[in-house]
Tab-separated table of C-alpha atoms in Angstrom:
chain	number	residue	atom	x	y	z
I	1	UNK	CA	173.528	55.135	149.006
I	2	UNK	CA	175.182	55.989	145.705
I	3	UNK	CA	174.020	56.202	142.130
I	4	UNK	CA	175.412	56.920	138.706
I	5	UNK	CA	174.760	60.224	137.019
I	6	UNK	CA	176.523	62.847	134.928
I	7	UNK	CA	179.100	65.553	135.408
I	8	UNK	CA	180.568	67.954	132.879
I	9	UNK	CA	184.319	68.261	132.768
I	10	UNK	CA	185.837	70.529	130.130
I	11	UNK	CA	182.654	70.180	128.031
I	12	UNK	CA	182.981	66.377	127.923
I	13	UNK	CA	180.226	64.433	129.707
I	14	UNK	CA	181.464	61.532	131.812
I	15	UNK	CA	179.683	59.139	134.139
I	16	UNK	CA	180.615	59.288	137.792
I	17	UNK	CA	179.350	57.804	141.042
I	18	UNK	CA	178.277	60.392	143.547
I	19	UNK	CA	176.817	60.261	147.021
I	20	UNK	CA	173.171	61.174	147.347
I	21	UNK	CA	173.989	64.183	149.509
I	22	UNK	CA	175.835	65.696	146.511
I	23	UNK	CA	172.791	65.412	144.262
I	24	UNK	CA	171.713	69.058	144.545
I	25	UNK	CA	175.224	70.290	143.848
I	26	UNK	CA	175.489	68.131	140.746
I	27	UNK	CA	172.067	69.223	139.511
I	28	UNK	CA	173.072	72.893	139.735
I	29	UNK	CA	176.303	72.121	137.913
I	30	UNK	CA	174.410	70.368	135.113
I	31	UNK	CA	171.978	73.256	134.714
I	32	UNK	CA	174.719	75.894	134.684
I	33	UNK	CA	176.806	73.886	132.220
I	34	UNK	CA	174.095	73.665	129.544
I	35	UNK	CA	175.160	76.692	127.553
I	36	UNK	CA	174.605	75.334	124.035
I	37	UNK	CA	172.128	73.067	122.274
I	38	UNK	CA	174.909	70.543	121.606
I	39	UNK	CA	175.688	70.208	125.306
I	40	UNK	CA	171.974	69.880	126.085
I	41	UNK	CA	171.592	67.081	123.532
I	42	UNK	CA	174.713	65.298	124.801
I	43	UNK	CA	173.469	65.472	128.378
I	44	UNK	CA	170.006	64.181	127.496
I	45	UNK	CA	171.426	61.367	125.376
I	46	UNK	CA	173.817	60.294	128.107
I	47	UNK	CA	171.102	60.195	130.768
I	48	UNK	CA	168.812	58.273	128.415
I	49	UNK	CA	171.465	55.714	127.458
I	50	UNK	CA	172.412	55.000	131.062
I	51	UNK	CA	168.767	54.756	132.149
I	52	UNK	CA	167.678	52.214	129.552
I	53	UNK	CA	170.826	50.091	129.730
I	54	UNK	CA	170.812	50.016	133.530
I	55	UNK	CA	167.095	49.867	134.476
I	56	UNK	CA	167.957	49.468	138.165
I	57	UNK	CA	168.636	53.191	138.223
I	58	UNK	CA	165.620	54.201	136.090
I	59	UNK	CA	163.780	55.826	139.025
I	60	UNK	CA	166.820	57.937	139.889
I	61	UNK	CA	167.419	59.039	136.310
I	62	UNK	CA	163.719	59.837	135.928
I	63	UNK	CA	163.874	61.951	139.096
I	64	UNK	CA	166.914	63.743	137.701
I	65	UNK	CA	164.988	64.440	134.492
I	66	UNK	CA	162.080	65.775	136.531
I	67	UNK	CA	164.322	68.044	138.583
I	68	UNK	CA	166.154	69.594	135.645
I	69	UNK	CA	163.663	69.582	132.748
I	70	UNK	CA	162.029	72.915	133.614
I	71	UNK	CA	165.274	74.525	134.706
I	72	UNK	CA	167.339	73.815	131.604
I	73	UNK	CA	167.371	76.491	128.897
I	74	UNK	CA	165.864	76.084	125.436
I	75	UNK	CA	167.784	77.021	122.313
I	76	UNK	CA	166.723	78.462	119.007
I	77	UNK	CA	167.246	76.161	115.996
I	78	UNK	CA	170.274	76.696	113.799
I	79	UNK	CA	168.355	75.774	110.646
I	80	UNK	CA	165.420	77.767	109.214
I	81	UNK	CA	162.028	76.215	109.925
I	82	UNK	CA	163.338	73.858	112.614
I	83	UNK	CA	161.838	73.636	116.098
I	84	UNK	CA	163.441	74.957	119.242
I	85	UNK	CA	165.758	72.558	121.045
I	86	UNK	CA	164.545	71.639	124.527
I	87	UNK	CA	165.294	68.892	127.023
I	88	UNK	CA	161.813	67.383	126.732
I	89	UNK	CA	161.911	67.457	122.939
I	90	UNK	CA	165.244	65.627	122.825
I	91	UNK	CA	163.996	63.136	125.423
I	92	UNK	CA	160.836	62.450	123.395
I	93	UNK	CA	162.934	61.804	120.296
I	94	UNK	CA	165.228	59.395	122.126
I	95	UNK	CA	162.332	57.403	123.603
I	96	UNK	CA	160.737	57.338	120.170
I	97	UNK	CA	163.887	56.155	118.398
I	98	UNK	CA	163.959	52.877	120.327
I	99	UNK	CA	160.483	52.003	119.074
I	100	UNK	CA	161.281	52.817	115.449
I	101	UNK	CA	163.164	49.579	114.956
I	102	UNK	CA	166.598	48.065	115.246
I	103	UNK	CA	167.947	49.603	112.056
I	104	UNK	CA	167.702	53.141	113.375
I	105	UNK	CA	169.369	52.400	116.696
I	106	UNK	CA	172.171	50.111	115.542
I	107	UNK	CA	174.351	53.205	115.363
I	108	UNK	CA	173.900	53.869	119.065
I	109	UNK	CA	177.013	54.213	121.146
I	110	UNK	CA	178.510	50.804	122.110
I	111	UNK	CA	177.401	47.726	120.253
I	112	UNK	CA	179.358	44.470	120.316
I	113	UNK	CA	180.278	42.954	116.967
I	114	UNK	CA	178.465	39.651	117.473
I	115	UNK	CA	174.962	39.679	115.944
I	116	UNK	CA	173.345	37.728	118.790
I	117	UNK	CA	174.789	40.139	121.300
I	118	UNK	CA	173.479	43.013	119.195
I	119	UNK	CA	169.987	41.530	119.234
I	120	UNK	CA	170.191	41.038	122.985
I	121	UNK	CA	171.335	44.640	123.404
I	122	UNK	CA	168.404	45.864	121.313
I	123	UNK	CA	165.998	43.818	123.415
I	124	UNK	CA	167.471	45.211	126.627
I	125	UNK	CA	167.175	48.717	125.221
I	126	UNK	CA	163.523	48.223	124.353
I	127	UNK	CA	162.646	46.799	127.769
I	128	UNK	CA	164.695	49.474	129.507
I	129	UNK	CA	162.996	52.141	127.423
I	130	UNK	CA	159.538	50.910	128.444
I	131	UNK	CA	160.489	50.988	132.110
I	132	UNK	CA	162.080	54.423	131.765
I	133	UNK	CA	158.925	55.762	130.098
I	134	UNK	CA	156.930	54.451	133.044
I	135	UNK	CA	159.248	56.153	135.525
I	136	UNK	CA	159.118	59.401	133.534
I	137	UNK	CA	155.349	59.136	133.703
I	138	UNK	CA	155.562	58.728	137.493
I	139	UNK	CA	157.657	61.892	137.645
I	140	UNK	CA	155.211	63.692	135.298
I	141	UNK	CA	158.010	64.467	132.853
I	142	UNK	CA	156.558	63.236	129.561
I	143	UNK	CA	152.963	64.209	130.197
I	144	UNK	CA	153.430	67.438	132.101
I	145	UNK	CA	153.115	68.240	135.765
I	146	UNK	CA	149.914	70.304	135.741
I	147	UNK	CA	147.017	69.398	133.478
I	148	UNK	CA	145.406	72.787	134.172
I	149	UNK	CA	148.187	74.510	132.238
I	150	UNK	CA	147.930	74.463	128.463
I	151	UNK	CA	151.049	72.694	127.147
I	152	UNK	CA	153.286	74.403	124.569
I	153	UNK	CA	152.533	73.603	120.930
I	154	UNK	CA	155.808	71.753	120.398
I	155	UNK	CA	155.091	69.505	123.411
I	156	UNK	CA	151.687	68.513	122.019
I	157	UNK	CA	153.171	67.714	118.612
I	158	UNK	CA	156.071	65.778	120.118
I	159	UNK	CA	153.796	63.727	122.380
I	160	UNK	CA	151.397	62.884	119.532
I	161	UNK	CA	154.251	61.848	117.253
I	162	UNK	CA	155.816	59.804	120.042
I	163	UNK	CA	152.566	57.967	120.812
I	164	UNK	CA	151.871	57.279	117.138
I	165	UNK	CA	155.328	55.766	116.845
I	166	UNK	CA	154.907	53.419	119.803
I	167	UNK	CA	151.165	53.013	119.242
I	168	UNK	CA	151.489	50.209	116.720
I	169	UNK	CA	151.855	47.976	119.748
I	170	UNK	CA	150.491	48.955	123.191
I	171	UNK	CA	153.004	49.147	126.012
I	172	UNK	CA	153.027	46.099	128.265
I	173	UNK	CA	151.817	48.129	131.197
I	174	UNK	CA	148.087	48.800	130.793
I	175	UNK	CA	148.136	51.600	133.331
I	176	UNK	CA	150.747	53.475	131.272
I	177	UNK	CA	148.557	53.087	128.173
I	178	UNK	CA	145.539	54.330	130.088
I	179	UNK	CA	147.492	57.211	131.616
I	180	UNK	CA	148.577	58.523	128.224
I	181	UNK	CA	145.085	58.305	126.734
I	182	UNK	CA	143.539	59.916	129.793
I	183	UNK	CA	146.040	62.746	129.654
I	184	UNK	CA	145.447	63.309	125.941
I	185	UNK	CA	141.706	63.597	126.537
I	186	UNK	CA	142.246	66.119	129.320
I	187	UNK	CA	144.608	68.233	127.227
I	188	UNK	CA	142.281	68.142	124.204
I	189	UNK	CA	139.556	69.821	126.278
I	190	UNK	CA	141.773	72.648	127.486
I	191	UNK	CA	140.093	75.971	126.585
I	192	UNK	CA	143.376	77.564	125.491
I	193	UNK	CA	144.369	74.762	123.130
I	194	UNK	CA	144.049	75.799	119.493
I	195	UNK	CA	141.811	73.811	117.140
I	196	UNK	CA	144.587	72.231	115.006
I	197	UNK	CA	146.187	70.856	118.166
I	198	UNK	CA	142.849	69.418	119.312
I	199	UNK	CA	142.395	67.664	115.964
I	200	UNK	CA	145.929	66.307	116.224
I	201	UNK	CA	145.219	64.865	119.666
I	202	UNK	CA	141.929	63.243	118.674
I	203	UNK	CA	143.528	61.787	115.565
I	204	UNK	CA	146.197	60.286	117.811
I	205	UNK	CA	143.595	58.902	120.237
I	206	UNK	CA	141.671	57.261	117.383
I	207	UNK	CA	144.902	55.795	116.005
I	208	UNK	CA	145.835	54.319	119.393
I	209	UNK	CA	142.391	52.812	119.914
I	210	UNK	CA	142.515	51.304	116.439
I	211	UNK	CA	145.732	49.580	117.496
I	212	UNK	CA	144.206	48.096	120.648
I	213	UNK	CA	144.861	50.726	123.290
I	214	UNK	CA	142.183	50.877	126.040
């Protein structure tokens, strides 16, 4: 059984087919190769693009994300006042961008010139994104693996912003909608979560319910 994933060759990310028995070796190579924030962002973007444009491999890409997300380094921002750069943060932003409308993602990677083909590509991206989000949820990537652990502040903010962006229209899968709301409620009651973060979560929950979430 083979699947498509990423390899770094002279700091340029390329897609290759590898045998499943080489998965661990590739994962170590990816982790060791992420030495800068630029490489981390390129890697995350490449995985995301391939996952949403080829949904057949969504489960495998989601598993890859799960296996590397806590092992990849984080990087300090290059601009004053900016947030740290992390794999999860970049992944949140990419998932969010698809829901922010066609105008913001027309610049993505490889679009054909024909308008109808562009619209079809955008539709495929949106559907692929929804499936990828579901698979990431299965792998506990977007929501966190252990609800007993208080999530970092930047993760709470990123998740709330992400859900507000997609919250104007509930995801087609009701169980995904329910899973996100249930997780938010659990996190909001964590004793170590600071008050501003709790208010942010409850504001997000109210916003989602106003827009028809369960």
